[in-house]
PDB file of C-alpha atoms in Angstrom:
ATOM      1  CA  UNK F   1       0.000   0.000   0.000  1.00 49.00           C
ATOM      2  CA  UNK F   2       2.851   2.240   1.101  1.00 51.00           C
ATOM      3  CA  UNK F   3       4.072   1.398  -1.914  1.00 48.00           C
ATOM      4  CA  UNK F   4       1.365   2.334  -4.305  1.00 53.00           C
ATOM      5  CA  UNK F   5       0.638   5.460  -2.779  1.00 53.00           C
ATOM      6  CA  UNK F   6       4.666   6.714  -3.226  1.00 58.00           C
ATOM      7  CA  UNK F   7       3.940   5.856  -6.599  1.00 57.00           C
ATOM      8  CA  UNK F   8       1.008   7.531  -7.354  1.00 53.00           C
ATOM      9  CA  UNK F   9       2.366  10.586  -5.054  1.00 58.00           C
ATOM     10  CA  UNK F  10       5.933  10.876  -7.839  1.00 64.00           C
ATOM     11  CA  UNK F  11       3.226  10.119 -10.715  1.00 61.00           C
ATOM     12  CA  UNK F  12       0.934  12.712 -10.262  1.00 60.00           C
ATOM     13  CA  UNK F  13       4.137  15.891 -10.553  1.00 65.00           C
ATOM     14  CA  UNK F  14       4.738  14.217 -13.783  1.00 65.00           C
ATOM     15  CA  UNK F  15       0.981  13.707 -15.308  1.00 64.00           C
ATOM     16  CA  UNK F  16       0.532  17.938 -13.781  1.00 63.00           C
ATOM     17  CA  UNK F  17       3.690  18.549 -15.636  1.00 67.00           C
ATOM     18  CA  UNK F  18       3.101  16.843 -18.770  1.00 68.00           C
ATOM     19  CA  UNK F  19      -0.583  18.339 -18.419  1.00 71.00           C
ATOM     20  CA  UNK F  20       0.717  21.790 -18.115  1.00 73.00           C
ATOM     21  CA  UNK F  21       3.194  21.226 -21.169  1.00 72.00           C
ATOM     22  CA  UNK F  22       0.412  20.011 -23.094  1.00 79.00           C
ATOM     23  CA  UNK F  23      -1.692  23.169 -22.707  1.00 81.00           C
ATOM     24  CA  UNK F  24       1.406  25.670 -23.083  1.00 80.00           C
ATOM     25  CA  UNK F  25       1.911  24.310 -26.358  1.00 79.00           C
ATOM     26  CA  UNK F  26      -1.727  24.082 -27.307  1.00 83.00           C
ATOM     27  CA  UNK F  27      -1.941  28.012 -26.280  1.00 84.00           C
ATOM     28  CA  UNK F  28       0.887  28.561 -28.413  1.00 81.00           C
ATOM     29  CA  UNK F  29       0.306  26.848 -31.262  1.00 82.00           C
ATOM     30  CA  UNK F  30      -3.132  28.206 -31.484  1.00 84.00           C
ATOM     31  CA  UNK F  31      -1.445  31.730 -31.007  1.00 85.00           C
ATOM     32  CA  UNK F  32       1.364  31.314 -33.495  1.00 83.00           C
ATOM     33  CA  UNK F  33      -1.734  29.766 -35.954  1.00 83.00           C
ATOM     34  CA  UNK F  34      -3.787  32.473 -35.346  1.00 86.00           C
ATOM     35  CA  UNK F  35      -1.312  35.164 -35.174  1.00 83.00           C
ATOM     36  CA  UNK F  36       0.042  33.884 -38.434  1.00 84.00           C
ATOM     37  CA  UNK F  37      -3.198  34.320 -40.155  1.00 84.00           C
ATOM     38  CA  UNK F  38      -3.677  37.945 -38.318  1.00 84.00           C
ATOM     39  CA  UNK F  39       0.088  39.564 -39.050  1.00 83.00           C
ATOM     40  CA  UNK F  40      -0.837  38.154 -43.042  1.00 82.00           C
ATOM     41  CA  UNK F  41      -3.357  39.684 -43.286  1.00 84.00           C
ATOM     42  CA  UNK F  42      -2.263  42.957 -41.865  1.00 83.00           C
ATOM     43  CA  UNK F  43       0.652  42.529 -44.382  1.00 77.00           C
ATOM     44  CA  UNK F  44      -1.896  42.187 -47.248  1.00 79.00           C
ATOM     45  CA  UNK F  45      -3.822  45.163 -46.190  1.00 80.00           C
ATOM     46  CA  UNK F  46      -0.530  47.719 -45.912  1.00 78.00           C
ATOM     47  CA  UNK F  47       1.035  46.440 -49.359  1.00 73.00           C
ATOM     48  CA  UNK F  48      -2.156  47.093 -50.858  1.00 72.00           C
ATOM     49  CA  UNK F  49      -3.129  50.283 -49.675  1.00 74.00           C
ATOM     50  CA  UNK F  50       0.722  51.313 -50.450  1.00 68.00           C
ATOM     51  CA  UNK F  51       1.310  52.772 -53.883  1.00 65.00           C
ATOM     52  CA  UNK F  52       5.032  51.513 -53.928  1.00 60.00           C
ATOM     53  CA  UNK F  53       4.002  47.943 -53.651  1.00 62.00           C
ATOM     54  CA  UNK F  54       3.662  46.383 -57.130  1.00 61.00           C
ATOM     55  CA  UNK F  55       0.379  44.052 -56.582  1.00 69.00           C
ATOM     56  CA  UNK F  56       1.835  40.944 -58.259  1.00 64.00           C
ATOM     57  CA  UNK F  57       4.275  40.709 -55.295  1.00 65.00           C
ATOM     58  CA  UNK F  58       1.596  40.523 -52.211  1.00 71.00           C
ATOM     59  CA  UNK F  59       0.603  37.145 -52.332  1.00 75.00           C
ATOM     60  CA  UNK F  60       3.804  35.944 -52.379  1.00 69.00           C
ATOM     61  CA  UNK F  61       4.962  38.213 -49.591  1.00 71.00           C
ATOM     62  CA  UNK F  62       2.122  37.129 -47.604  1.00 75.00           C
ATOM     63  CA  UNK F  63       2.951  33.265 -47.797  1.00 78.00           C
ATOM     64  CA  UNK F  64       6.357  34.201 -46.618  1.00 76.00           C
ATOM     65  CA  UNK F  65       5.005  35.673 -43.964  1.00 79.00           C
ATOM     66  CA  UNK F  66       2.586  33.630 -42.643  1.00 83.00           C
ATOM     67  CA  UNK F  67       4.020  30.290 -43.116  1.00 79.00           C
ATOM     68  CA  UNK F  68       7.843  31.672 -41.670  1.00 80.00           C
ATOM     69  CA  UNK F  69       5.533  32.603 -38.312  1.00 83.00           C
ATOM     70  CA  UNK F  70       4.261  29.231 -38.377  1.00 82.00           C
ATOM     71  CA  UNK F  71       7.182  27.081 -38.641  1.00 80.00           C
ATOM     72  CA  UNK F  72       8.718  29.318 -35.763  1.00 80.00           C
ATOM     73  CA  UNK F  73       5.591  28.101 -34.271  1.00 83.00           C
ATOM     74  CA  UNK F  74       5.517  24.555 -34.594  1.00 81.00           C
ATOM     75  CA  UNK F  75       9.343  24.509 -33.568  1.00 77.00           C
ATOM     76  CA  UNK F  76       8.608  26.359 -30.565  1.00 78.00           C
ATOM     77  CA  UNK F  77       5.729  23.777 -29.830  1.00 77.00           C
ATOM     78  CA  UNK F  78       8.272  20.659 -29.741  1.00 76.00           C
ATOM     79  CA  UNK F  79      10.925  22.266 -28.023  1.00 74.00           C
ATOM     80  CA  UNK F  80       8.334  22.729 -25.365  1.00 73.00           C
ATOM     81  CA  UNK F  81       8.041  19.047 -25.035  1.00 69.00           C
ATOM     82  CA  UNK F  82      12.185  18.758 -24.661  1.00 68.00           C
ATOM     83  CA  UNK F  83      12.652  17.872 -28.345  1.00 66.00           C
ATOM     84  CA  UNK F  84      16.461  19.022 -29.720  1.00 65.00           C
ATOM     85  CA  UNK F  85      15.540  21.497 -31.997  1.00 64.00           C
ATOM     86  CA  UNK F  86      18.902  21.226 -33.686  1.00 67.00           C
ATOM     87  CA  UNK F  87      18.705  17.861 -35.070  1.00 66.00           C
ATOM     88  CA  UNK F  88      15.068  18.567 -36.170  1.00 65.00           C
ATOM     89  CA  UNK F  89      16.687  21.427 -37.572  1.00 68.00           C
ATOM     90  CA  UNK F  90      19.285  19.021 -39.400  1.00 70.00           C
ATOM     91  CA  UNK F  91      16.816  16.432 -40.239  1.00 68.00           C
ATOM     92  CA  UNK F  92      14.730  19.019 -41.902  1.00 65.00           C
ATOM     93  CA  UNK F  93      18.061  20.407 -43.780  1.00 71.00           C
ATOM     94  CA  UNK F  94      18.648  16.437 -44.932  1.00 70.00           C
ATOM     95  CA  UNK F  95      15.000  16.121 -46.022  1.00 66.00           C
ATOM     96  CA  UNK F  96      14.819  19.228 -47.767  1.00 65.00           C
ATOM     97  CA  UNK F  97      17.533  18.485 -49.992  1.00 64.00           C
ATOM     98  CA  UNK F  98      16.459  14.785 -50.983  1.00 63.00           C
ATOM     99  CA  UNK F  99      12.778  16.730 -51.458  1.00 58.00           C
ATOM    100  CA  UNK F 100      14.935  19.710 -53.515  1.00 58.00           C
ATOM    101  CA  UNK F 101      16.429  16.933 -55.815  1.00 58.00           C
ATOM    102  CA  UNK F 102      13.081  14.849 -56.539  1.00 52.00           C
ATOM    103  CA  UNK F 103      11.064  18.005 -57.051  1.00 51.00           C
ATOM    104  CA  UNK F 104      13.764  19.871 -59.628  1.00 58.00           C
ATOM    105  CA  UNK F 105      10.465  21.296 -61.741  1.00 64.00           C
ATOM    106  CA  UNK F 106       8.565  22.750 -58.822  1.00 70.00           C
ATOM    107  CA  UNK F 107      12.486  24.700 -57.204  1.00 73.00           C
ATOM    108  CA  UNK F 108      12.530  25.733 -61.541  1.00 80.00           C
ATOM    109  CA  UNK F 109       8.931  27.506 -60.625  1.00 81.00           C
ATOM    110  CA  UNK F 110      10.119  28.837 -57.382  1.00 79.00           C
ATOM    111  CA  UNK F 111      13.419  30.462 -59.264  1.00 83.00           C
ATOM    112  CA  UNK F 112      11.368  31.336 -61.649  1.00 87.00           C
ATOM    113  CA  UNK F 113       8.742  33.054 -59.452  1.00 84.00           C
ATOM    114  CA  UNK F 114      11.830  35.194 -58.103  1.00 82.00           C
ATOM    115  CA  UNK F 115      13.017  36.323 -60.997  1.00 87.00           C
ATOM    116  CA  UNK F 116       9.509  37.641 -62.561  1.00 87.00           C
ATOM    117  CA  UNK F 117       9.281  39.370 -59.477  1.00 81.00           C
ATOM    118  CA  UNK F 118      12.391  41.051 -58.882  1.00 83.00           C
ATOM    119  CA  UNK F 119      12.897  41.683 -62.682  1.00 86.00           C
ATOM    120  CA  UNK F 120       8.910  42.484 -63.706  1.00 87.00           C
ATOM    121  CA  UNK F 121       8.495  41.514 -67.142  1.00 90.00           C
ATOM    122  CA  UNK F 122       4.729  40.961 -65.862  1.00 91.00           C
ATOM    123  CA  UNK F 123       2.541  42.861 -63.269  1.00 89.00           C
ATOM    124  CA  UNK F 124      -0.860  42.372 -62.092  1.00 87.00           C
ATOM    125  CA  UNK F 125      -3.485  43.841 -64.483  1.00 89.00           C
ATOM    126  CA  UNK F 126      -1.553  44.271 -67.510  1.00 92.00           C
ATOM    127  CA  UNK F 127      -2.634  41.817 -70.420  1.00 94.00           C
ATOM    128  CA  UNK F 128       0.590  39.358 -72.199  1.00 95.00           C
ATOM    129  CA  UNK F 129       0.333  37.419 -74.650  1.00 94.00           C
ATOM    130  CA  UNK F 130       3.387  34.492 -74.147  1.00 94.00           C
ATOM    131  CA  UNK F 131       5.165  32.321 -77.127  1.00 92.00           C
ATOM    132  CA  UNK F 132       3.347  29.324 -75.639  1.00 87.00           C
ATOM    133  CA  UNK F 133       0.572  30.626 -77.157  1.00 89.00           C
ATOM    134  CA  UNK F 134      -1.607  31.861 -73.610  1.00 91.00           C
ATOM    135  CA  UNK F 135      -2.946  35.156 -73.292  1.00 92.00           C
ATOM    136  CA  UNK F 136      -4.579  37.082 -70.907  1.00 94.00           C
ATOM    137  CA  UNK F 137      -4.820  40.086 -68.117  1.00 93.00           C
ATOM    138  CA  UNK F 138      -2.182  39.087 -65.356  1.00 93.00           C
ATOM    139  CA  UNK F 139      -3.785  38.271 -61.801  1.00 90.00           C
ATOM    140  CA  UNK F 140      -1.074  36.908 -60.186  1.00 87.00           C
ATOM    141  CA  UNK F 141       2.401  35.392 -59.572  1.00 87.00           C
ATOM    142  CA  UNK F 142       2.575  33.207 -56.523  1.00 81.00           C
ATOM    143  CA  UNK F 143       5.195  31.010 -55.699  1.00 77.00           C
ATOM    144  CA  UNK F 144       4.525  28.293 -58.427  1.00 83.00           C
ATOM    145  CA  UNK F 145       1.775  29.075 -60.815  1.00 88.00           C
ATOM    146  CA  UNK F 146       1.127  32.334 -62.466  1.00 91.00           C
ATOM    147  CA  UNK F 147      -2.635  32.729 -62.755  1.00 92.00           C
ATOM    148  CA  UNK F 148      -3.822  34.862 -66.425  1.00 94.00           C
ATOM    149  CA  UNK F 149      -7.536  35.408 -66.949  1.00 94.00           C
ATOM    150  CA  UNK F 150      -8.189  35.150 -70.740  1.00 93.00           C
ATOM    151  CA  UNK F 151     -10.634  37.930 -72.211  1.00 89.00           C
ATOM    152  CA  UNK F 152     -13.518  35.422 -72.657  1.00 91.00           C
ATOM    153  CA  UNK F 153     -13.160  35.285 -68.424  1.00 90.00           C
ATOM    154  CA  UNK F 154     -11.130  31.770 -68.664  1.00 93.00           C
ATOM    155  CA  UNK F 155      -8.656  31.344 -66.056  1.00 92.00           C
ATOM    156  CA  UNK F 156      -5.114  30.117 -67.212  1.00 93.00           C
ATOM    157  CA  UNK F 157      -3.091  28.247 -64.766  1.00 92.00           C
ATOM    158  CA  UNK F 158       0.553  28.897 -65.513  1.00 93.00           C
ATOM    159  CA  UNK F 159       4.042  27.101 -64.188  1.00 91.00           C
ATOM    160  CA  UNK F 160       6.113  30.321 -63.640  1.00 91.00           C
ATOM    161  CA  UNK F 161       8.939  27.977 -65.671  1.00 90.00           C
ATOM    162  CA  UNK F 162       6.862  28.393 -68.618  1.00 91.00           C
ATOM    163  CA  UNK F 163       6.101  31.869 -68.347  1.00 92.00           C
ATOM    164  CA  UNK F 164       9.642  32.945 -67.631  1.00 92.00           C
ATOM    165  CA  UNK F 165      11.168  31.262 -70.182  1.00 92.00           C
ATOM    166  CA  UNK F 166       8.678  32.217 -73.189  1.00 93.00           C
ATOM    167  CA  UNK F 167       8.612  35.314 -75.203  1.00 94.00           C
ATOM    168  CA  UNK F 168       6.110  37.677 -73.517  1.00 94.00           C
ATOM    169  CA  UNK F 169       4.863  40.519 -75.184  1.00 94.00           C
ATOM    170  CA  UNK F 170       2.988  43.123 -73.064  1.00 94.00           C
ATOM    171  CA  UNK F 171       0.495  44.914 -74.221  1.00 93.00           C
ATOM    172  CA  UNK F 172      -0.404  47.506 -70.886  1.00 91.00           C
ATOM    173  CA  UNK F 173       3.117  48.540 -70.070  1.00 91.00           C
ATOM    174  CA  UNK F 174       3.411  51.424 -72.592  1.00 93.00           C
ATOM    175  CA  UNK F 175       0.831  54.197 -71.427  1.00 93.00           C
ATOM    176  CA  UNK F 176      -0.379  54.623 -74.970  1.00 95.00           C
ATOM    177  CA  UNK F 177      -0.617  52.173 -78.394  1.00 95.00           C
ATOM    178  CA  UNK F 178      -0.412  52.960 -81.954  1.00 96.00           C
ATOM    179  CA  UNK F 179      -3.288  52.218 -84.153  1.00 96.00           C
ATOM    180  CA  UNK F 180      -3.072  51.221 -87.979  1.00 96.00           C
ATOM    181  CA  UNK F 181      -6.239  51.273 -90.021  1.00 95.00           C
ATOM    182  CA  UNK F 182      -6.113  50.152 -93.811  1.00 94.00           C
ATOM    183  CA  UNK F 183      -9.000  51.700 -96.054  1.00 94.00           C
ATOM    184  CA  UNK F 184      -9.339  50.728 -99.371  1.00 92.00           C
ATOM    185  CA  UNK F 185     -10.251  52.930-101.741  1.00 93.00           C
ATOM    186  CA  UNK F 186     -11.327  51.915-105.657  1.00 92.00           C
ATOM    187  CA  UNK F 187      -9.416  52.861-108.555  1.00 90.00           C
ATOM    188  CA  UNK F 188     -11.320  56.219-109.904  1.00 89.00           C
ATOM    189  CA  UNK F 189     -12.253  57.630-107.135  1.00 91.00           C
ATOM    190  CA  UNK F 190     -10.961  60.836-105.427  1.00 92.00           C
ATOM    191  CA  UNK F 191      -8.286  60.243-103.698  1.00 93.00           C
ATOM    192  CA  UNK F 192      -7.688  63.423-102.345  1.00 94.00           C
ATOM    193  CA  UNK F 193     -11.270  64.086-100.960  1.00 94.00           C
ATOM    194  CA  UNK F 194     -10.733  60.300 -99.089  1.00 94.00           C
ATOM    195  CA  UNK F 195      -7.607  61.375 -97.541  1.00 95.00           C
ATOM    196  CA  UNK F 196      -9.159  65.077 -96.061  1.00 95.00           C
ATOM    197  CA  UNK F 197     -12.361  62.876 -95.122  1.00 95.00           C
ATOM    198  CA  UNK F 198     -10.278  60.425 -93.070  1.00 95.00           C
ATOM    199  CA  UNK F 199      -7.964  62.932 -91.510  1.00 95.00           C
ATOM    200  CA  UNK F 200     -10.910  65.348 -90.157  1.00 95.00           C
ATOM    201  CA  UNK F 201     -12.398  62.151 -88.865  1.00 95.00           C
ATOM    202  CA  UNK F 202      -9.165  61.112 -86.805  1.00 96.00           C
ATOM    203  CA  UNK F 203      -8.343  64.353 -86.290  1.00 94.00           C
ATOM    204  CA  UNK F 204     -12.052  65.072 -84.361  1.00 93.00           C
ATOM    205  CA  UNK F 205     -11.990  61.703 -82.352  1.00 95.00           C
ATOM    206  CA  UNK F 206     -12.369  62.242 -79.071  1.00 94.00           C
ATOM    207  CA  UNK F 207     -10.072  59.319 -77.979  1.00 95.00           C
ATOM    208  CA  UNK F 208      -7.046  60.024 -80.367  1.00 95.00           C
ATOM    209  CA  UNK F 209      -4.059  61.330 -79.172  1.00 95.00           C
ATOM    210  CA  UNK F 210      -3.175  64.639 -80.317  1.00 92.00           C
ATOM    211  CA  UNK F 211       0.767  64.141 -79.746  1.00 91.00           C
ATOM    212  CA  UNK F 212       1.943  62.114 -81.862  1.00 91.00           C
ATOM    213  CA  UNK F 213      -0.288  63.756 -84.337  1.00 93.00           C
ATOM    214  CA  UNK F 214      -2.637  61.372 -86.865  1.00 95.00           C
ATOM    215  CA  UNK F 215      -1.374  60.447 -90.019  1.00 94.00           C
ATOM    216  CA  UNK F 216      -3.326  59.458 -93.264  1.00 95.00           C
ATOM    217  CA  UNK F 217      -0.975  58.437 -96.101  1.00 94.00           C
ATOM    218  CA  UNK F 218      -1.198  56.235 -99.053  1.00 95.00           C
ATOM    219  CA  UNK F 219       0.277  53.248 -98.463  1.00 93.00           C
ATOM    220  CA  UNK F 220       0.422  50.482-101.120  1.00 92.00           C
ATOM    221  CA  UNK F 221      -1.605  49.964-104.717  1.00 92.00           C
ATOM    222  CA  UNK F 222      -3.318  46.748-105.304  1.00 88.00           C
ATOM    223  CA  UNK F 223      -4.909  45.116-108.215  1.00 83.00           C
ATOM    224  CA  UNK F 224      -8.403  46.449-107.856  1.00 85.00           C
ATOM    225  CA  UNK F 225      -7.742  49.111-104.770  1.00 91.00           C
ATOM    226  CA  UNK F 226      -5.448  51.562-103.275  1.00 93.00           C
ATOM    227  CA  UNK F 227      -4.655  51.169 -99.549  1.00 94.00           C
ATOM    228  CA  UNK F 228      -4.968  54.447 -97.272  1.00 95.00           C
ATOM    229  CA  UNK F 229      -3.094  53.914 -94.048  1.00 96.00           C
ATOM    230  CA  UNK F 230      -4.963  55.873 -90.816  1.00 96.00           C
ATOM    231  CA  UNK F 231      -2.370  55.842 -88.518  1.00 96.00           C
ATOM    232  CA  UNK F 232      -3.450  57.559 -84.636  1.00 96.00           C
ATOM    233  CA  UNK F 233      -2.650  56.799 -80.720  1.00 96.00           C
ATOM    234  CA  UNK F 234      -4.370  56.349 -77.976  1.00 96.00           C
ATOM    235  CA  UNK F 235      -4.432  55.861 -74.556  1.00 95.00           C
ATOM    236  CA  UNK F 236      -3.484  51.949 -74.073  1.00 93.00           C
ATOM    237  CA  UNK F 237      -6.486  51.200 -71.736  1.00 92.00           C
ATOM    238  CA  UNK F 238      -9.020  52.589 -74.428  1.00 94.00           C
ATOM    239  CA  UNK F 239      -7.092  50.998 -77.375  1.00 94.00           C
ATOM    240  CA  UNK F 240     -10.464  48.293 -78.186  1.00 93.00           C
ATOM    241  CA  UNK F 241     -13.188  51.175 -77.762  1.00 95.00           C
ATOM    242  CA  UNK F 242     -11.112  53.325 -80.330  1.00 96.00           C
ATOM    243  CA  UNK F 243     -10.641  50.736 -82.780  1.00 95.00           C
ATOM    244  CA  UNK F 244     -13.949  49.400 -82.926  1.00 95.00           C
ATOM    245  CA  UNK F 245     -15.586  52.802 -82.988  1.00 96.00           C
ATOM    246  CA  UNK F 246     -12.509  54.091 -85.776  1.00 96.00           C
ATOM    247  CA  UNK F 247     -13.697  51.192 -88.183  1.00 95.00           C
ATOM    248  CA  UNK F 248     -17.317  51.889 -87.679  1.00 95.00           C
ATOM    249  CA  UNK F 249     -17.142  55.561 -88.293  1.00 95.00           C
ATOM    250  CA  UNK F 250     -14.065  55.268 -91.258  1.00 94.00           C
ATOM    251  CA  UNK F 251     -17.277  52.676 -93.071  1.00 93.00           C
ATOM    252  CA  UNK F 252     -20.092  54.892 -92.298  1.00 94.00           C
ATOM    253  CA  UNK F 253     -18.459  58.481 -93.590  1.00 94.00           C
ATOM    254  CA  UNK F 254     -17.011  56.732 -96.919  1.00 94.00           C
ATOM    255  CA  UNK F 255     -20.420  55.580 -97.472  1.00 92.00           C
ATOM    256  CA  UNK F 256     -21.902  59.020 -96.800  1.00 93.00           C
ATOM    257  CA  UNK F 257     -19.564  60.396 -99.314  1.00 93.00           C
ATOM    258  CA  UNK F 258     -20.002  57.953-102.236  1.00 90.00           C
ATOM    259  CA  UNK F 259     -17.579  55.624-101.656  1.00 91.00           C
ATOM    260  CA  UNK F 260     -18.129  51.803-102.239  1.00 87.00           C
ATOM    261  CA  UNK F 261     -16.553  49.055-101.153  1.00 83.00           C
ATOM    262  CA  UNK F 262     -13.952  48.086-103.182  1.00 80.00           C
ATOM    263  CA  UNK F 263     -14.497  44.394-104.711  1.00 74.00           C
ATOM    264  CA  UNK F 264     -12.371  42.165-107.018  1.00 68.00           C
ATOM    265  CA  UNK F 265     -12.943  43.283-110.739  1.00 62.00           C
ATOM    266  CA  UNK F 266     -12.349  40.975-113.277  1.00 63.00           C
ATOM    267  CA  UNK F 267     -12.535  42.632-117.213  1.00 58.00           C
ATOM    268  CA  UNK F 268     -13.147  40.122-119.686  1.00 58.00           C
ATOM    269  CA  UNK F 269     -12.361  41.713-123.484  1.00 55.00           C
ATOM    270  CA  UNK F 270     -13.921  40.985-126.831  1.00 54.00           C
ATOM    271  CA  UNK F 271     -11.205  39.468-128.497  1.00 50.00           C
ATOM    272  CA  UNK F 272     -10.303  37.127-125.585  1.00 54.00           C
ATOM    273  CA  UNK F 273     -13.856  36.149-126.384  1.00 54.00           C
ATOM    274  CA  UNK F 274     -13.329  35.445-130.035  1.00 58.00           C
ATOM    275  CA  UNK F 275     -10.109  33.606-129.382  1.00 56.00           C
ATOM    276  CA  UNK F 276     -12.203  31.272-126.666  1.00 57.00           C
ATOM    277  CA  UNK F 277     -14.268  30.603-129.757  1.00 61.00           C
ATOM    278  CA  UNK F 278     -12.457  30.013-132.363  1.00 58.00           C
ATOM    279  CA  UNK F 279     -10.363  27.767-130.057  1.00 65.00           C
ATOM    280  CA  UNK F 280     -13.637  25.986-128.996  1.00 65.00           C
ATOM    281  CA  UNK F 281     -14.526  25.487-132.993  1.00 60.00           C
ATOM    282  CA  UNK F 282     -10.788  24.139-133.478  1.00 59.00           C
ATOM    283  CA  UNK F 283     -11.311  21.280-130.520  1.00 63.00           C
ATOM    284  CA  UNK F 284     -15.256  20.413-132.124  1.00 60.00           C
ATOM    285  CA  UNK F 285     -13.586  20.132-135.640  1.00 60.00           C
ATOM    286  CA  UNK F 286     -10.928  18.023-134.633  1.00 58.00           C
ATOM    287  CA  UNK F 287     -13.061  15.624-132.807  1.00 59.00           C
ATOM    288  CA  UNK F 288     -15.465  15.344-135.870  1.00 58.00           C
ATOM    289  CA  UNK F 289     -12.171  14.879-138.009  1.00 58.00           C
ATOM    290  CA  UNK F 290     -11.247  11.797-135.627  1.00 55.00           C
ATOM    291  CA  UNK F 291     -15.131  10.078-136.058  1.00 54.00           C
ATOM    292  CA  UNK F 292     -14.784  10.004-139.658  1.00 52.00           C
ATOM    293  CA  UNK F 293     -13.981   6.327-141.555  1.00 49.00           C
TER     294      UNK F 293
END
C-alpha cells in the first residue's frame, strides 16, 4: 500500500507537468496559428493600400510571412516538449535536400517566381500574350503558378517555368498604343477628298491622341484598290473602344460620301472572247475529223 501510494504521489508531478506542457503548447500553437493568419493579413492590407508595392508581389509576400511565423511556431511547440531542436533542424536540412532533388520542376517555378518578381516583365493587371501561345490580363504570380484570366473570363493556370522562359509581349506597359487602319479605296475615285475625309475624322476623335499627331498616307496599290493607311494613338487602356468605334465611323463616312466598297474586278475583253471561240470550234472540228472512216 505504502508502496502504491509513493507511486502515485511521484506520478501525479509528472501527469501535472506533462498536463501543463500540453496546454502551453496548445496556447501557443493556437497563437502562433492564429497570429500567423492575423500579421498576413495585416501585411496584405498595408502592401495594398501602399502605392510603392507592385500588386503581383503581395501574395507571395504574404505566404512568406505567414508560413515563416508558423514554422517558428511549430518549432517552438516541440521544443516545449524537450525535443532538440537542432537535429530537427538538421533532419529538416537532410529532407529538404532529398525533397529539392526529386522536385527539380517545382524549385525551376520557385526560381522562376523570383526572378519575374524582382525583374517584372509581368505585373498584375496588364494583359501578355506568351510564345506558348496563352494570353490574358495578369492576376497573379505566386510562388509556383502564375494565374492569367483570358478575355472570354477563362482562367489560365501557368508554371512560372513556362512563363519565364517564353517570349512575352505586353500589351499595358506602354501608357499609350499605336493604331493602324487600312482603307481601301477603288481605282477612280478621289483620292484626295478620301484622304481630307479620313484625316478630319481622326483628327475630331475624341479618344485620339493629339501628340503624336494622326497620319493618313497612301500606303500600297493593289490590283483592284489603293490602300490608305490611318495611322493615330491612344491611350493603351481605351485601345479596343477606339478601334472598334474608328472602323465603324471610317465605313459609315465613306459611305456618306459615295464611296463603295472596293471588290475584285475581273474585265473580260472581246477578243479574248473570239479567241475562246475560235479555239472551242478548233477542238469540235478536230473531234469530228477523228469520227470520220
Amino acid at each position: 500500500m505504502n508502496f502504491a501510494m509513493s507511486d502515485l504521489a511521484t506520478l501525479v508531478p509528472r501527469l501535472f507537468d506533462l498536463g501543463l506542457n500540453l496546454l502551453t503548447a496548445m496556447l501557443i500553437l493556437v497563437l502562433g496559428w492564429w497570429g500567423s493568419a492575423l500579421l498576413g493579413k495585416w501585411v496584405r492590407r498595408i502592401a495594398g493600400r501602399s502605392t510603392r508595392v507592385d500588386p503581383t508581389v503581395i501574395p507571395i509576400f504574404h505566404s512568406t510571412v505567414v508560413w515563416s511565423i508558423r514554422i517558428f511556431t511549430l518549432v517552438a511547440v516541440l521544443a516545449r516538449f524537450g525535443v532538440q531542436t537542432a537535429s530537427i533542424i538538421a533532419v529538416l536540412g537532410a529532407a529538404g535536400l532529398a525533397v529539392g532533388l526529386a522536385l527539380q520542376g517545382t524549385l525551376q517555378n520557385i526560381a522562376a517566381g523570383i526572378m519575374l518578381l524582382l525583374l517584372r516583365p509581368v505585373r498584375a493587371g496588364e494583359f501578355v500574350t506568351l510564345s506558348s501561345g496563352s494570353s490574358g490580363t495578369v492576376e497573379e504570380v505566386g510562388m509556383f503558378l502564375t494565374r492569367l484570366v483570358q478575355p472570354d473570363g477563362v482562367h489560365v493556370s501557368l508554371p512560372n517555368s513556362t512563363v519565364w522562359n517564353a517570349t512575352i509581349t505586353n500589351f499595358s506597359r506602354n501608357p499609350t498604343r499605336r493604331f493602324d487602319m487600312p482603307v481601301g479605296i477603288r481605282y477612280g475615285d478621289d483620292l484626295d477628298q478620301a484622304i481630307a475625309l479620313l484625316t478630319r475624322l481622326v483628327n475630331e476623335h475624341p479618344l485620339a491622341l493629339k501628340e503624336p499627331a494622326p497620319e493618313v498616307r497612301v500606303f500600297e496599290y493593289l490590283d483592284n484598290v489603293i490602300t490608305v493607311n490611318v495611322r493615330s494613338w491612344v491611350a493603351s487602356p481605351r485601345y479596343w473602344e477606339y478601334r472598334w468605334d474608328l472602323l465603324r465611323q471610317a465605313r459609315l463616312l465613306l459611305d456618306e460620301n459615295g464611296y463603295q466598297p472596293p471588290v475584285p474586278v475581273r474585265v473580260v475583253s472581246e477578243a479574248r472572247h473570239e479567241g475562246a471561240r475560235h479555239q472551242e470550234a478548233g477542238q469540235q472540228e478536230a473531234q469530228q475529223q477523228e469520227t470520220r472512216p
